[in-house]
Amino acid sequence: DQQVKQNSPSLSVQEGRISILNCDYTNSMFDYFLWYKKYPAEGPTFLISISSIKDKNEDGRFTVFLNKSAKHLSLHIVPSQPGDSAVYFCAASDNSGGSNYKLTFGKGTLLTVNP
Amino acid sequence: NAGVTQTPKFRILKIGQSMTLQCTQDMNHNYMYWYRQDPGMGLKLIYYSVGAGITDKGEVPNGYNVSRSTTEDFPLRLELAAPSQTSVYFCASRKSTGLGNQPQHFGDGTRLSIL
């Protein structure tokens, strides 16, 4: 049973436009959410995160929105750049009750930004 | 600033052989994790450790063993390699507790093929 779902395997956008990547989760105990970016032959790189006590977190061109009632989060990249082309993983963690900060990952979305 | 270092980067094994995947971090992180990523899938947790001398199973531990004799090192051992263990293996580490929500930081992975 997938607890973290990224239903779009791929997304293609034009340079300068907005990229919106979506993620849904089923476990209501998740209280910390992260986005990782992964280039081929490299490890995942932490991009941005959000705690369940917030509904928005912004870092430069990257903004993550959290809708707890819908169990949905999204990553907005504005403006998109060709260097943003990568696989983006959504991950979630239950940071209460001794879970030891284990992460549950979605399958990833391949973002392609066309010049 | 090395971060999380994994060796080797690539390896081909024959069925039934054994090997150890090395992982070391220089950030004095207490928490360390091993994940595997199969094609088109998200990362799945194999084993994790909350400190030297303490390890525990993740979601997919069968066929693997770990040890944690020092804070820096967290090797993953395959005793009897099977084709189902062909995958990319990632090691990650995280800061200690008491610092709020913190992301995990990943190495660049070991690509393992078992033939």
mmCIF file of C-alpha atoms in Angstrom:
data_model
loop_
_atom_site.group_PDB
_atom_site.id
_atom_site.type_symbol
_atom_site.label_atom_id
_atom_site.label_comp_id
_atom_site.label_asym_id
_atom_site.label_seq_id
_atom_site.Cartn_x
_atom_site.Cartn_y
_atom_site.Cartn_z
ATOM 1 C CA ASP A 1 0.000 0.000 0.000
ATOM 2 C CA GLN A 2 1.572 3.232 -1.187
ATOM 3 C CA GLN A 3 1.413 5.820 1.569
ATOM 4 C CA VAL A 4 2.957 8.554 -0.578
ATOM 5 C CA LYS A 5 1.782 8.886 -4.158
ATOM 6 C CA GLN A 6 3.072 10.952 -7.034
ATOM 7 C CA ASN A 7 0.559 10.238 -9.758
ATOM 8 C CA SER A 8 2.348 12.033 -12.573
ATOM 9 C CA PRO A 9 5.412 10.095 -13.753
ATOM 10 C CA SER A 10 6.515 13.023 -15.892
ATOM 11 C CA LEU A 11 5.917 16.723 -16.515
ATOM 12 C CA SER A 12 7.178 18.957 -19.293
ATOM 13 C CA VAL A 13 7.162 22.775 -19.093
ATOM 14 C CA GLN A 14 8.660 25.701 -20.975
ATOM 15 C CA GLU A 15 11.524 27.691 -19.529
ATOM 16 C CA GLY A 16 10.255 30.672 -17.550
ATOM 17 C CA ARG A 17 6.853 29.134 -16.833
ATOM 18 C CA ILE A 18 5.626 27.604 -13.578
ATOM 19 C CA SER A 19 6.189 23.922 -12.759
ATOM 20 C CA ILE A 20 3.717 22.329 -10.344
ATOM 21 C CA LEU A 21 4.493 18.905 -8.957
ATOM 22 C CA ASN A 22 1.892 17.120 -6.869
ATOM 23 C CA CYS A 23 1.974 14.588 -4.077
ATOM 24 C CA ASP A 24 -0.745 12.839 -2.068
ATOM 25 C CA TYR A 25 -0.409 10.879 1.135
ATOM 26 C CA THR A 26 -2.646 8.539 3.079
ATOM 27 C CA ASN A 27 -1.030 8.288 6.522
ATOM 28 C CA SER A 28 -2.528 10.947 8.788
ATOM 29 C CA MET A 29 0.408 10.539 11.191
ATOM 30 C CA PHE A 30 2.824 12.147 8.726
ATOM 31 C CA ASP A 31 3.833 15.555 10.056
ATOM 32 C CA TYR A 32 6.942 16.476 8.084
ATOM 33 C CA PHE A 33 7.137 16.589 4.307
ATOM 34 C CA LEU A 34 10.134 17.010 2.037
ATOM 35 C CA TRP A 35 10.981 17.376 -1.621
ATOM 36 C CA TYR A 36 14.179 15.934 -3.019
ATOM 37 C CA LYS A 37 15.676 16.532 -6.438
ATOM 38 C CA LYS A 38 17.676 13.822 -8.182
ATOM 39 C CA TYR A 39 19.925 14.018 -11.203
ATOM 40 C CA PRO A 40 21.020 10.810 -13.000
ATOM 41 C CA ALA A 41 23.901 8.975 -11.311
ATOM 42 C CA GLU A 42 23.674 11.199 -8.225
ATOM 43 C CA GLY A 43 21.990 10.851 -4.867
ATOM 44 C CA PRO A 44 18.797 12.717 -3.944
ATOM 45 C CA THR A 45 19.449 16.301 -2.883
ATOM 46 C CA PHE A 46 17.239 17.971 -0.302
ATOM 47 C CA LEU A 47 15.273 20.837 -1.818
ATOM 48 C CA ILE A 48 12.639 22.131 0.578
ATOM 49 C CA SER A 49 10.460 20.886 3.424
ATOM 50 C CA ILE A 50 7.354 21.807 5.369
ATOM 51 C CA SER A 51 6.058 20.960 8.803
ATOM 52 C CA SER A 52 2.406 20.065 9.294
ATOM 53 C CA ILE A 53 1.918 23.189 11.418
ATOM 54 C CA LYS A 54 2.392 25.312 8.296
ATOM 55 C CA ASP A 55 0.583 25.452 4.983
ATOM 56 C CA LYS A 56 3.285 27.150 2.932
ATOM 57 C CA ASN A 57 7.062 27.356 2.878
ATOM 58 C CA GLU A 58 9.083 29.355 0.390
ATOM 59 C CA ASP A 59 12.759 29.282 -0.583
ATOM 60 C CA GLY A 60 13.689 31.386 -3.571
ATOM 61 C CA ARG A 61 12.045 29.988 -6.690
ATOM 62 C CA PHE A 62 10.637 27.008 -4.770
ATOM 63 C CA THR A 63 7.421 26.989 -2.741
ATOM 64 C CA VAL A 64 5.756 24.016 -1.095
ATOM 65 C CA PHE A 65 2.073 24.092 -0.207
ATOM 66 C CA LEU A 66 0.447 21.694 2.231
ATOM 67 C CA ASN A 67 -3.293 20.961 2.409
ATOM 68 C CA LYS A 68 -3.709 18.699 5.426
ATOM 69 C CA SER A 69 -7.437 18.178 5.035
ATOM 70 C CA ALA A 70 -6.897 16.885 1.498
ATOM 71 C CA LYS A 71 -3.648 15.114 2.425
ATOM 72 C CA HIS A 72 -2.023 16.840 -0.514
ATOM 73 C CA LEU A 73 1.132 18.816 -1.079
ATOM 74 C CA SER A 74 2.570 20.511 -4.104
ATOM 75 C CA LEU A 75 5.882 21.990 -5.160
ATOM 76 C CA HIS A 76 5.851 25.146 -7.285
ATOM 77 C CA ILE A 77 8.927 26.230 -9.216
ATOM 78 C CA VAL A 78 8.788 29.763 -10.614
ATOM 79 C CA PRO A 79 10.334 30.534 -13.008
ATOM 80 C CA SER A 80 11.387 27.118 -14.262
ATOM 81 C CA GLN A 81 14.901 26.791 -15.652
ATOM 82 C CA PRO A 82 16.494 24.052 -17.803
ATOM 83 C CA GLY A 83 18.760 23.157 -14.859
ATOM 84 C CA ASP A 84 15.638 22.192 -12.917
ATOM 85 C CA SER A 85 15.202 19.166 -15.190
ATOM 86 C CA ALA A 86 15.483 16.201 -12.823
ATOM 87 C CA VAL A 87 13.408 13.614 -10.963
ATOM 88 C CA TYR A 88 11.588 15.093 -7.970
ATOM 89 C CA PHE A 89 10.705 12.873 -5.037
ATOM 90 C CA CYS A 90 8.110 13.675 -2.423
ATOM 91 C CA ALA A 91 8.825 12.167 1.008
ATOM 92 C CA ALA A 92 7.023 12.139 4.342
ATOM 93 C CA SER A 93 7.877 11.340 7.924
ATOM 94 C CA ASP A 94 6.054 10.683 11.159
ATOM 95 C CA ASN A 95 8.219 12.535 13.678
ATOM 96 C CA SER A 96 6.246 11.513 16.707
ATOM 97 C CA GLY A 97 6.117 8.313 18.722
ATOM 98 C CA GLY A 98 9.670 7.115 18.110
ATOM 99 C CA SER A 99 9.519 6.596 14.361
ATOM 100 C CA ASN A 100 13.203 7.511 14.179
ATOM 101 C CA TYR A 101 12.566 9.985 11.366
ATOM 102 C CA LYS A 102 12.190 7.295 8.736
ATOM 103 C CA LEU A 103 11.144 8.656 5.348
ATOM 104 C CA THR A 104 8.488 7.212 3.042
ATOM 105 C CA PHE A 105 9.030 8.169 -0.585
ATOM 106 C CA GLY A 106 6.808 8.559 -3.616
ATOM 107 C CA LYS A 107 7.872 7.089 -6.956
ATOM 108 C CA GLY A 108 9.055 10.416 -8.317
ATOM 109 C CA THR A 109 8.126 12.795 -11.135
ATOM 110 C CA LEU A 110 10.509 13.467 -14.011
ATOM 111 C CA LEU A 111 10.454 17.205 -14.750
ATOM 112 C CA THR A 112 11.737 18.382 -18.111
ATOM 113 C CA VAL A 113 12.148 22.116 -18.643
ATOM 114 C CA ASN A 114 12.444 22.963 -22.313
ATOM 115 C CA PRO A 115 14.497 26.007 -23.408
ATOM 116 C CA ASN B 1 33.121 18.992 2.920
ATOM 117 C CA ALA B 2 32.562 15.321 1.983
ATOM 118 C CA GLY B 3 29.105 14.689 3.543
ATOM 119 C CA VAL B 4 27.970 11.094 2.903
ATOM 120 C CA THR B 5 30.419 8.953 0.928
ATOM 121 C CA GLN B 6 29.526 5.597 -0.596
ATOM 122 C CA THR B 7 31.872 3.048 -2.134
ATOM 123 C CA PRO B 8 32.005 1.427 -4.592
ATOM 124 C CA LYS B 9 30.000 3.393 -7.174
ATOM 125 C CA PHE B 10 29.411 0.341 -9.354
ATOM 126 C CA ARG B 11 29.711 -3.398 -8.828
ATOM 127 C CA ILE B 12 28.755 -6.564 -10.674
ATOM 128 C CA LEU B 13 28.303 -9.705 -8.600
ATOM 129 C CA LYS B 14 27.577 -13.297 -9.431
ATOM 130 C CA ILE B 15 24.636 -15.054 -7.801
ATOM 131 C CA GLY B 16 25.645 -16.367 -4.390
ATOM 132 C CA GLN B 17 28.589 -14.024 -3.902
ATOM 133 C CA SER B 18 28.782 -11.680 -0.940
ATOM 134 C CA MET B 19 29.878 -8.097 -0.633
ATOM 135 C CA THR B 20 29.802 -5.072 1.651
ATOM 136 C CA LEU B 21 28.620 -1.648 0.555
ATOM 137 C CA GLN B 22 30.475 1.029 2.451
ATOM 138 C CA CYS B 23 28.968 4.240 3.788
ATOM 139 C CA THR B 24 30.701 6.884 5.859
ATOM 140 C CA GLN B 25 29.681 10.378 6.926
ATOM 141 C CA ASP B 26 31.761 13.173 8.407
ATOM 142 C CA MET B 27 28.926 15.291 9.826
ATOM 143 C CA ASN B 28 28.744 13.539 13.217
ATOM 144 C CA HIS B 29 25.161 12.496 12.489
ATOM 145 C CA ASN B 30 23.675 9.899 14.812
ATOM 146 C CA TYR B 31 21.001 8.667 12.428
ATOM 147 C CA MET B 32 21.955 6.675 9.336
ATOM 148 C CA TYR B 33 19.810 4.858 6.778
ATOM 149 C CA TRP B 34 20.125 2.448 3.862
ATOM 150 C CA TYR B 35 17.658 2.609 0.980
ATOM 151 C CA ARG B 36 17.323 0.793 -2.312
ATOM 152 C CA GLN B 37 15.793 2.235 -5.445
ATOM 153 C CA ASP B 38 14.465 -0.017 -8.167
ATOM 154 C CA PRO B 39 13.687 1.363 -11.661
ATOM 155 C CA GLY B 40 10.592 3.565 -11.683
ATOM 156 C CA MET B 41 10.132 3.213 -7.963
ATOM 157 C CA GLY B 42 10.717 5.355 -4.934
ATOM 158 C CA LEU B 43 13.351 4.651 -2.319
ATOM 159 C CA LYS B 44 12.586 1.844 0.113
ATOM 160 C CA LEU B 45 14.195 1.627 3.557
ATOM 161 C CA ILE B 46 16.340 -1.460 4.177
ATOM 162 C CA TYR B 47 17.917 -0.812 7.597
ATOM 163 C CA TYR B 48 18.599 2.150 9.814
ATOM 164 C CA SER B 49 20.644 3.065 12.872
ATOM 165 C CA VAL B 50 20.009 5.652 15.577
ATOM 166 C CA GLY B 51 23.581 5.547 16.879
ATOM 167 C CA ALA B 52 26.663 3.406 17.286
ATOM 168 C CA GLY B 53 25.725 -0.125 18.315
ATOM 169 C CA ILE B 54 22.008 0.279 17.523
ATOM 170 C CA THR B 55 20.397 -0.918 14.303
ATOM 171 C CA ASP B 56 16.889 -1.858 13.223
ATOM 172 C CA LYS B 57 15.027 -3.230 10.221
ATOM 173 C CA GLY B 58 13.242 -1.096 7.693
ATOM 174 C CA GLU B 59 10.659 -2.048 5.099
ATOM 175 C CA VAL B 60 12.761 -4.478 2.995
ATOM 176 C CA PRO B 61 15.509 -6.016 5.212
ATOM 177 C CA ASN B 62 15.538 -9.596 3.903
ATOM 178 C CA GLY B 63 18.875 -10.638 2.426
ATOM 179 C CA TYR B 64 20.828 -7.830 4.091
ATOM 180 C CA ASN B 65 22.725 -7.191 7.299
ATOM 181 C CA VAL B 66 24.186 -4.059 8.848
ATOM 182 C CA SER B 67 26.472 -3.045 11.664
ATOM 183 C CA ARG B 68 27.271 0.289 13.294
ATOM 184 C CA SER B 69 30.466 0.142 15.313
ATOM 185 C CA THR B 70 31.260 3.860 14.938
ATOM 186 C CA THR B 71 29.252 7.047 14.430
ATOM 187 C CA GLU B 72 30.849 7.574 11.025
ATOM 188 C CA ASP B 73 30.401 4.182 9.334
ATOM 189 C CA PHE B 74 27.319 2.159 8.456
ATOM 190 C CA PRO B 75 28.182 -0.744 6.121
ATOM 191 C CA LEU B 76 25.525 -2.847 4.389
ATOM 192 C CA ARG B 77 26.290 -6.516 3.759
ATOM 193 C CA LEU B 78 24.801 -8.877 1.191
ATOM 194 C CA GLU B 79 25.591 -12.465 2.185
ATOM 195 C CA LEU B 80 24.179 -14.477 -0.723
ATOM 196 C CA ALA B 81 23.547 -12.180 -3.660
ATOM 197 C CA ALA B 82 20.342 -12.808 -5.619
ATOM 198 C CA PRO B 83 19.128 -11.229 -8.890
ATOM 199 C CA SER B 84 16.305 -9.516 -6.954
ATOM 200 C CA GLN B 85 18.953 -7.451 -5.165
ATOM 201 C CA THR B 86 19.978 -5.733 -8.401
ATOM 202 C CA SER B 87 19.287 -2.112 -7.545
ATOM 203 C CA VAL B 88 20.792 1.260 -6.699
ATOM 204 C CA TYR B 89 21.623 1.575 -3.024
ATOM 205 C CA PHE B 90 21.645 4.909 -1.197
ATOM 206 C CA CYS B 91 22.977 5.693 2.236
ATOM 207 C CA ALA B 92 21.706 8.724 4.145
ATOM 208 C CA SER B 93 22.319 10.430 7.448
ATOM 209 C CA ARG B 94 20.477 12.907 9.640
ATOM 210 C CA LYS B 95 21.320 15.246 12.484
ATOM 211 C CA SER B 96 20.547 14.181 16.015
ATOM 212 C CA THR B 97 17.272 14.790 17.760
ATOM 213 C CA GLY B 98 16.522 17.961 19.651
ATOM 214 C CA LEU B 99 17.063 20.134 16.607
ATOM 215 C CA GLY B 100 13.532 20.057 15.221
ATOM 216 C CA ASN B 101 12.711 18.777 11.778
ATOM 217 C CA GLN B 102 15.841 17.998 9.795
ATOM 218 C CA PRO B 103 16.242 16.453 6.326
ATOM 219 C CA GLN B 104 18.225 13.353 5.550
ATOM 220 C CA HIS B 105 21.352 13.855 3.430
ATOM 221 C CA PHE B 106 22.211 11.249 0.814
ATOM 222 C CA GLY B 107 25.310 9.795 -0.772
ATOM 223 C CA ASP B 108 25.612 9.332 -4.529
ATOM 224 C CA GLY B 109 24.694 5.663 -4.435
ATOM 225 C CA THR B 110 26.109 2.271 -5.359
ATOM 226 C CA ARG B 111 24.765 0.686 -8.543
ATOM 227 C CA LEU B 112 24.758 -3.084 -8.019
ATOM 228 C CA SER B 113 24.052 -5.711 -10.671
ATOM 229 C CA ILE B 114 23.756 -9.395 -9.842
ATOM 230 C CA LEU B 115 24.039 -11.815 -12.740
#
